[in-house]
Amino acid sequence: MNEKDLRIDYFRGSGPGGQHRNTSETGVRIIHLPTGVVVTATESRSRHQNLQKALLRLEEKLAARQRKKRPRIA
C-alpha cells in the first residue's frame, strides 16, 4: 500500500462527546483510490488514534478482498 494510493480526510465527528468533539476535526476517513474502499474512525477524541484505527481497518478490508471465496456446494 502506497501513500499516493490513499486520500485522507479529517472531519468533525457527530454524536455525544461535548465541546471538544464539536470543535475539533478528529474523525478520519481514508479512501483507497485504486479500489474505492472507504474506512472511517471517529471513536476517539484523538486524531492520531483515529488515524491508526482507520489504517488498521483499511488493511483488514484489503486483505479480505484478496481472500478467495470457497465455491458453494449445493
Short mmCIF file of C-alpha atoms in Angstrom, two decimals:
data_model
loop_
_atom_site.label_atom_id
_atom_site.label_comp_id
_atom_site.label_asym_id
_atom_site.label_seq_id
_atom_site.Cartn_x
_atom_site.Cartn_y
_atom_site.Cartn_z
CA MET A 1 0.00 0.00 0.00
CA ASN A 2 1.47 3.30 -1.10
CA GLU A 3 0.75 6.74 0.39
CA LYS A 4 -0.08 8.02 -3.08
CA ASP A 5 -2.92 5.49 -3.24
CA LEU A 6 -4.62 6.97 -0.16
CA ARG A 7 -6.75 10.06 0.32
CA ILE A 8 -7.07 11.03 3.98
CA ASP A 9 -9.83 13.42 5.06
CA TYR A 10 -10.48 14.81 8.52
CA PHE A 11 -13.94 15.82 9.69
CA ARG A 12 -15.90 16.61 12.82
CA GLY A 13 -17.34 13.55 14.45
CA SER A 14 -21.03 13.68 15.27
CA GLY A 15 -22.82 12.40 18.33
CA PRO A 16 -22.07 12.77 22.03
CA GLY A 17 -18.71 13.98 23.27
CA GLY A 18 -19.24 17.53 24.39
CA GLN A 19 -17.49 20.72 23.46
CA HIS A 20 -14.16 19.22 22.47
CA ARG A 21 -15.66 16.83 19.94
CA ASN A 22 -17.82 19.53 18.39
CA THR A 23 -14.93 21.93 17.78
CA SER A 24 -12.08 19.72 16.59
CA GLU A 25 -11.84 17.68 13.42
CA THR A 26 -10.83 14.32 14.85
CA GLY A 27 -12.81 11.99 12.59
CA VAL A 28 -10.70 10.28 9.92
CA ARG A 29 -11.86 8.98 6.54
CA ILE A 30 -9.41 7.08 4.34
CA ILE A 31 -10.16 6.28 0.71
CA HIS A 32 -8.03 3.71 -1.14
CA LEU A 33 -8.09 5.21 -4.62
CA PRO A 34 -7.29 2.10 -6.74
CA THR A 35 -10.11 0.02 -5.21
CA GLY A 36 -12.51 2.66 -3.90
CA VAL A 37 -12.56 1.12 -0.41
CA VAL A 38 -13.57 3.66 2.26
CA VAL A 39 -12.99 3.35 6.02
CA THR A 40 -13.71 5.78 8.83
CA ALA A 41 -12.84 6.08 12.51
CA THR A 42 -14.45 8.50 14.96
CA GLU A 43 -14.35 6.64 18.27
CA SER A 44 -11.50 8.53 19.93
CA ARG A 45 -11.08 12.22 20.68
CA SER A 46 -7.56 11.94 19.30
CA ARG A 47 -6.93 12.40 15.58
CA HIS A 48 -3.78 10.28 15.78
CA GLN A 49 -5.58 7.32 17.41
CA ASN A 50 -8.41 7.53 14.87
CA LEU A 51 -5.88 7.58 12.02
CA GLN A 52 -4.21 4.42 13.36
CA LYS A 53 -7.58 2.66 13.74
CA ALA A 54 -8.63 3.64 10.22
CA LEU A 55 -5.36 2.36 8.74
CA LEU A 56 -5.82 -0.99 10.51
CA ARG A 57 -9.38 -1.26 9.21
CA LEU A 58 -8.21 -0.47 5.70
CA GLU A 59 -5.57 -3.22 5.86
CA GLU A 60 -8.22 -5.69 7.06
CA LYS A 61 -10.65 -4.75 4.28
CA LEU A 62 -7.99 -5.01 1.60
CA ALA A 63 -6.87 -8.39 2.96
CA ALA A 64 -10.48 -9.60 2.91
CA ARG A 65 -10.76 -8.62 -0.76
CA GLN A 66 -7.69 -10.75 -1.57
CA ARG A 67 -9.08 -13.93 0.01
CA LYS A 68 -10.56 -16.44 -2.38
CA LYS A 69 -14.17 -17.38 -1.84
CA ARG A 70 -14.76 -21.08 -1.49
CA PRO A 71 -17.22 -22.44 -4.04
CA ARG A 72 -20.62 -23.27 -2.65
CA ILE A 73 -21.57 -26.93 -2.67
CA ALA A 74 -25.22 -27.46 -3.48
#
